Short mmCIF file of C-alpha atoms and ligand atoms in Angstrom, two decimals:
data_model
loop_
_atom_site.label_atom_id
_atom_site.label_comp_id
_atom_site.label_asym_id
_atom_site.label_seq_id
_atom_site.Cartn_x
_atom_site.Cartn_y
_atom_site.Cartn_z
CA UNK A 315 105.11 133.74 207.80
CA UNK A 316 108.45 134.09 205.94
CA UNK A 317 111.58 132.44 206.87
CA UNK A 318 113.18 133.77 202.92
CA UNK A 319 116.89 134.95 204.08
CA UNK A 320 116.87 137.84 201.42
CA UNK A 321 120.92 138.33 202.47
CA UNK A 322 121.81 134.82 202.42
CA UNK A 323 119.84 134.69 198.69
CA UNK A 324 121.62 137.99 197.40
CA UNK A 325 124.86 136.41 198.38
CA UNK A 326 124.63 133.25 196.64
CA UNK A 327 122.99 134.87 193.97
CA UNK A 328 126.05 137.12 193.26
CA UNK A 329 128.63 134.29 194.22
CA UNK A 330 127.12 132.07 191.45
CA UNK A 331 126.99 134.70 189.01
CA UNK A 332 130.16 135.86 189.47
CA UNK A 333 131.40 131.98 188.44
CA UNK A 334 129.51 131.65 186.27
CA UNK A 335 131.38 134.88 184.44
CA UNK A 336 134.67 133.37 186.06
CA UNK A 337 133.74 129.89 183.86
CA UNK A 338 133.19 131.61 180.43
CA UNK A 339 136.06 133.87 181.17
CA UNK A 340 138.08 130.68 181.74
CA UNK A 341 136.44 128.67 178.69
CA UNK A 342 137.51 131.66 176.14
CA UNK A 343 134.03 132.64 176.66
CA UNK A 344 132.27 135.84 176.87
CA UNK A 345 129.86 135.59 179.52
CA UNK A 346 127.00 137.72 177.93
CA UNK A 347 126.60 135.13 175.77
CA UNK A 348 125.14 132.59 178.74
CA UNK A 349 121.90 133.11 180.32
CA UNK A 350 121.60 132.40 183.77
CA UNK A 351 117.86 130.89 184.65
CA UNK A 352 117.19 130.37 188.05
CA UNK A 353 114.96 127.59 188.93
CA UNK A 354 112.56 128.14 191.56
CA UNK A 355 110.61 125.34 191.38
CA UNK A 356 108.95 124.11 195.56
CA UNK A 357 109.90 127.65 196.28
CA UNK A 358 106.98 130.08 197.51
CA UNK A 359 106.53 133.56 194.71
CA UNK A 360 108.36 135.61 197.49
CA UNK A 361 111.31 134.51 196.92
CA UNK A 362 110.64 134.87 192.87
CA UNK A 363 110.11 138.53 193.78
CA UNK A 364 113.45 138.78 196.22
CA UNK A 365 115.29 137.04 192.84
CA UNK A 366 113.47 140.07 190.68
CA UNK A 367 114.57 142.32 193.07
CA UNK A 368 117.82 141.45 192.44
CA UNK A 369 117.67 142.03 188.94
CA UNK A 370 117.14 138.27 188.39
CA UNK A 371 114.69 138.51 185.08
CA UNK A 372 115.27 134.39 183.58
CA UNK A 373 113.17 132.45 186.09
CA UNK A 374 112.28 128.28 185.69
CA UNK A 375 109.89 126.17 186.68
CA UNK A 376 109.43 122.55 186.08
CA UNK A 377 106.36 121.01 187.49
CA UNK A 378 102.65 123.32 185.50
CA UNK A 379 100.33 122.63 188.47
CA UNK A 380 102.97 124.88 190.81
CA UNK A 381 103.67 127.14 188.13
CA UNK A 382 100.68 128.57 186.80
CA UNK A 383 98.98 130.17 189.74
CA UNK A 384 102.89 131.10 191.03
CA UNK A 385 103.48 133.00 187.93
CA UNK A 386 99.90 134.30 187.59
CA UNK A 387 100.42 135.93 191.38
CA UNK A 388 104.02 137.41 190.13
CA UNK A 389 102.22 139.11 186.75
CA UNK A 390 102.96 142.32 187.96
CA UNK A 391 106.82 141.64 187.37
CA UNK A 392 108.78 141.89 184.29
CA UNK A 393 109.74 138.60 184.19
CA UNK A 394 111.28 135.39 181.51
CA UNK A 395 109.83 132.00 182.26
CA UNK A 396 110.91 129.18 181.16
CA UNK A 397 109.10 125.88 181.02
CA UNK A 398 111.85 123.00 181.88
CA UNK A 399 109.95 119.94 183.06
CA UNK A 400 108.29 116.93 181.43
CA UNK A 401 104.38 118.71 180.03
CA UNK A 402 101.56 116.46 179.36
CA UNK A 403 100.03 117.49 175.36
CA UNK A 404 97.15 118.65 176.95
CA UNK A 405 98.35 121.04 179.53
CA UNK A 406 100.83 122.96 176.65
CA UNK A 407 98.89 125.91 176.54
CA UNK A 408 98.67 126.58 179.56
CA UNK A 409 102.50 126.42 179.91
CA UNK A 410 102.44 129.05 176.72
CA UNK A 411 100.31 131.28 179.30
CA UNK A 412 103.48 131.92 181.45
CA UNK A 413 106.52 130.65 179.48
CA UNK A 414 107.78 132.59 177.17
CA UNK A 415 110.44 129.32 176.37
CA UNK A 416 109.87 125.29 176.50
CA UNK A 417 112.64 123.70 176.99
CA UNK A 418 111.50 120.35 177.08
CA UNK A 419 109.78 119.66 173.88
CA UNK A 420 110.48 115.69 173.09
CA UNK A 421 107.55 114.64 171.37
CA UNK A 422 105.52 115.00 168.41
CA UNK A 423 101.96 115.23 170.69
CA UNK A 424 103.56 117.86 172.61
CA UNK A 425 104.49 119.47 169.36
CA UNK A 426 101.18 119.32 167.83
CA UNK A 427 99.68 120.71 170.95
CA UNK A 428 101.80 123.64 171.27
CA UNK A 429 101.14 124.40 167.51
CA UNK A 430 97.16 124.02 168.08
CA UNK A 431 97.61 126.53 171.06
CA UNK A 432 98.61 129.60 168.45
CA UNK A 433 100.95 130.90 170.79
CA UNK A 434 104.63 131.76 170.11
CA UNK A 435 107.26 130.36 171.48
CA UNK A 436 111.04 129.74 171.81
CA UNK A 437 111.73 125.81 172.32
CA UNK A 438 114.51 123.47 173.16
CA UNK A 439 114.35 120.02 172.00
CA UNK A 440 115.36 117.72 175.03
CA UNK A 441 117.85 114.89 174.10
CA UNK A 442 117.69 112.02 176.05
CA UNK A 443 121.32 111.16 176.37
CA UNK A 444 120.44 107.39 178.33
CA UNK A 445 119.17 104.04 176.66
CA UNK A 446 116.31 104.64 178.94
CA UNK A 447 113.13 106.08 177.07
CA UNK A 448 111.34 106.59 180.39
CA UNK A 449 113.74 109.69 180.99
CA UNK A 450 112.04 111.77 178.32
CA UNK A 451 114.24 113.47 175.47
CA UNK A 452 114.42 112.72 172.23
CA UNK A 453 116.84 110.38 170.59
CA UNK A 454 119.37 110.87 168.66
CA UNK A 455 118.39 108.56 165.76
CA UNK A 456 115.43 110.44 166.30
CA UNK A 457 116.23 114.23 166.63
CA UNK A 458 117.11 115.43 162.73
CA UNK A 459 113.16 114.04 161.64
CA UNK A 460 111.61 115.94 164.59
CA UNK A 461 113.71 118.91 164.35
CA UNK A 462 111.92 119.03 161.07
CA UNK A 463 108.71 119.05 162.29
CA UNK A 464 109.56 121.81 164.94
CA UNK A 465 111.08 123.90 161.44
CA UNK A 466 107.44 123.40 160.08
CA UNK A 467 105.60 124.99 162.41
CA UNK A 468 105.95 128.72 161.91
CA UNK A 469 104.98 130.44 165.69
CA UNK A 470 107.70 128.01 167.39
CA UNK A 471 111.02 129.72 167.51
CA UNK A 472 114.01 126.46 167.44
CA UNK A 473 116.62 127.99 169.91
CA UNK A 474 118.85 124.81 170.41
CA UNK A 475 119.06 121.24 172.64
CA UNK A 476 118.16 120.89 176.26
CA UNK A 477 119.59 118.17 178.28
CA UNK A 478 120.06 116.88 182.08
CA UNK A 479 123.66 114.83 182.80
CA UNK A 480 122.46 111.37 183.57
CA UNK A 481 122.30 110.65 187.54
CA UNK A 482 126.74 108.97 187.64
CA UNK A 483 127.73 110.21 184.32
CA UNK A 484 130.51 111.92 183.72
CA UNK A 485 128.75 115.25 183.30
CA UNK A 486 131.13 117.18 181.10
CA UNK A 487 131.34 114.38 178.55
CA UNK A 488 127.34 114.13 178.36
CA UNK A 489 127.63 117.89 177.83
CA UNK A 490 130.05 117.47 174.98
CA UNK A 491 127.64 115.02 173.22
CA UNK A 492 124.81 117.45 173.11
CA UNK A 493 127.50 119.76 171.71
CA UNK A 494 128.46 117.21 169.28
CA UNK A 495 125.03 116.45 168.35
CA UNK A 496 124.03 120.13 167.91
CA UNK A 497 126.91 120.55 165.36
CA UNK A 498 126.23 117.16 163.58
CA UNK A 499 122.32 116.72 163.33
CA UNK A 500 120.96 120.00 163.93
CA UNK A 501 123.43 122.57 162.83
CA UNK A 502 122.96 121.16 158.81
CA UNK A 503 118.85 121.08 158.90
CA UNK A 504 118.56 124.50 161.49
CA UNK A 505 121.65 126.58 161.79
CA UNK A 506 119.93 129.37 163.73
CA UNK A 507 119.48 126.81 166.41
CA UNK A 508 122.77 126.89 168.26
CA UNK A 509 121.71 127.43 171.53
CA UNK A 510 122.60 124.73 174.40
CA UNK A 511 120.72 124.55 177.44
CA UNK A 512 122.20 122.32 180.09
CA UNK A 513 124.25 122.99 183.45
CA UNK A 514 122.73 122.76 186.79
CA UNK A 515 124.04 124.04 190.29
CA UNK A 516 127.01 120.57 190.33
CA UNK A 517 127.71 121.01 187.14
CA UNK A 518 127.50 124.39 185.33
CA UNK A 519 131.08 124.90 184.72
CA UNK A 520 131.36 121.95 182.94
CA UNK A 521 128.61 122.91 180.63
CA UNK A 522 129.54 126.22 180.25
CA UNK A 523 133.30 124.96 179.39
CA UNK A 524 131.19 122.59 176.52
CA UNK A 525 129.23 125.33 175.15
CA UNK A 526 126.53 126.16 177.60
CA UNK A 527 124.24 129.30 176.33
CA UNK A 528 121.34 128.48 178.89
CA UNK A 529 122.16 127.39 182.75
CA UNK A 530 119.40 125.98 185.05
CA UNK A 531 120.48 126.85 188.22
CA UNK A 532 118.54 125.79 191.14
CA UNK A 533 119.62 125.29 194.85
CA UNK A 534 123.17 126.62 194.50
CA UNK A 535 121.03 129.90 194.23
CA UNK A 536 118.19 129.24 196.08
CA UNK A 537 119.51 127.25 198.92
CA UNK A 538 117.61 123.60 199.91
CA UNK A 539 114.28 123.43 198.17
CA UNK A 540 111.65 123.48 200.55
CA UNK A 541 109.86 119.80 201.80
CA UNK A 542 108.93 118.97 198.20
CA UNK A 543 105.51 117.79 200.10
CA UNK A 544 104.72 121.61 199.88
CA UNK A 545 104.20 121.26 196.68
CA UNK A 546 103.14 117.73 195.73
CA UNK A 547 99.18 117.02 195.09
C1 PLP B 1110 115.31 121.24 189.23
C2 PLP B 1110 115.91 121.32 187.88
C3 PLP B 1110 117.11 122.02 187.64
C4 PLP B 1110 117.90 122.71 188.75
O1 PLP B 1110 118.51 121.76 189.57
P1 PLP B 1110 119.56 122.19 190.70
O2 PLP B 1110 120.36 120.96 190.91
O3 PLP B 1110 118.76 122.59 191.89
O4 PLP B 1110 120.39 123.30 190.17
C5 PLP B 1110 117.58 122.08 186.35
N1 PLP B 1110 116.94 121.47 185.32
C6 PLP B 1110 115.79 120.79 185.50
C7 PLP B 1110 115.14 120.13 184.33
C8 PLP B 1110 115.25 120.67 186.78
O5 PLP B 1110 114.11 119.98 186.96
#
């Protein structure tokens, strides 16, 4: 059966809200203009609906095989998913089923597969802010050319860049490069696309104090993600 600690989840739910306000409010920031997206990825559709309950509507999910038949089984909620993990070309529209937002878009297969699938979306182009190519992202050398070809295709929606701190980086100055980049490659080719979507549960403030308009919050809401062998197959 259950062992979902709806109390426990309500209370860390409203603690990380309410510093996430106490951040922006800190930063000069109003805090309407950052969206909180809980990421609920190893964790069973109950507690999705215990989140929903709570008036949680931004949900994410980062791994398709978990995500399709959880979000098929929560249809009958109101709900915003977004698409945050690495997504092989040929499982894109099936992401575009669920997710109303990619935020991992990083290369031009993906790209053309997402066009081919007709769908609309909102994306993120992920920046890869290491020398290692194996992270995903895009480069920066590489991001004004393929923020082009996102421009080009007319039923994807550029919102902004995505990034993850690298694993010992100083998050907050990682944060302020994707800031930095936004302003100097992507503001001048796509001005609408200012939005920023980095900030996890260690290191949301810092994100939100660099510009943060998306957070993806896991565990600080959740609580421990389940044995990830749940999930895996
Ligand atoms: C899992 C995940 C998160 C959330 O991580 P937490 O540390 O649990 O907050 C955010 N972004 C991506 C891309 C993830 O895969």
């Amino acid at each position: 059966m259950t062992d979902l600690d709806s109390a426990a989840l309500a209370d860390r739910t409203a603690r990380v809200l309410a510093d996430v306000a106490d951040a922006a409010a800190a930063a000069g920031r109003n805090a309407g203009e950052v969206t909180t997206i809980v990421v609920t990825k190893f964790h069973p559709a109950e507690l999705v609906r215990a989140l929903a309950e709570l008036g949680q509507r931004h949900l994410g999910e980062s791994r398709l095989q978990e995500f399709a038949p959880k979000a098929q089984s929560l249809r009958d909620l109101d709900l915003d998913w977004h698409f945050i993990g690495q997504l092989q070309s040929k499982k894109a529209a099936r992401a575009l089923e669920h997710a109303g937002t990619i935020h991992s878009l990083d290369r031009r297969s993906l790209l053309t597969a997402l066009a081919a699938s007709g769908r609309a979306a909102d994306v993120f182009i992920q920046v890869n802010l290491t020398d290692d190519p194996a992270r995903g992202g895009v480069s920066a050398a590489d991001l004004p050319e393929f923020a082009e070809a996102v421009l080009a295709v007319p039923a994807l929606r550029l919102r902004g860049l995505m990034a993850v701190a690298g694993l010992g980086a100083e998050p907050r100055a990682e944060f302020a490069r994707v800031r930095e980049l936004r302003d100097r490659l992507l503001t001048p080719i796509a001005p609408e696309a200012t939005a920023l979507s980095m900030g996890m549960s260690g290191d949301y403030r810092d994100a939100i104090a660099e510009g943060a308009t998306h957070l993806r919050i896991g565990t600080a809401i959740t609580g421990k993600r389940p044995d990830p062998a749940y999930a895996r197959s």
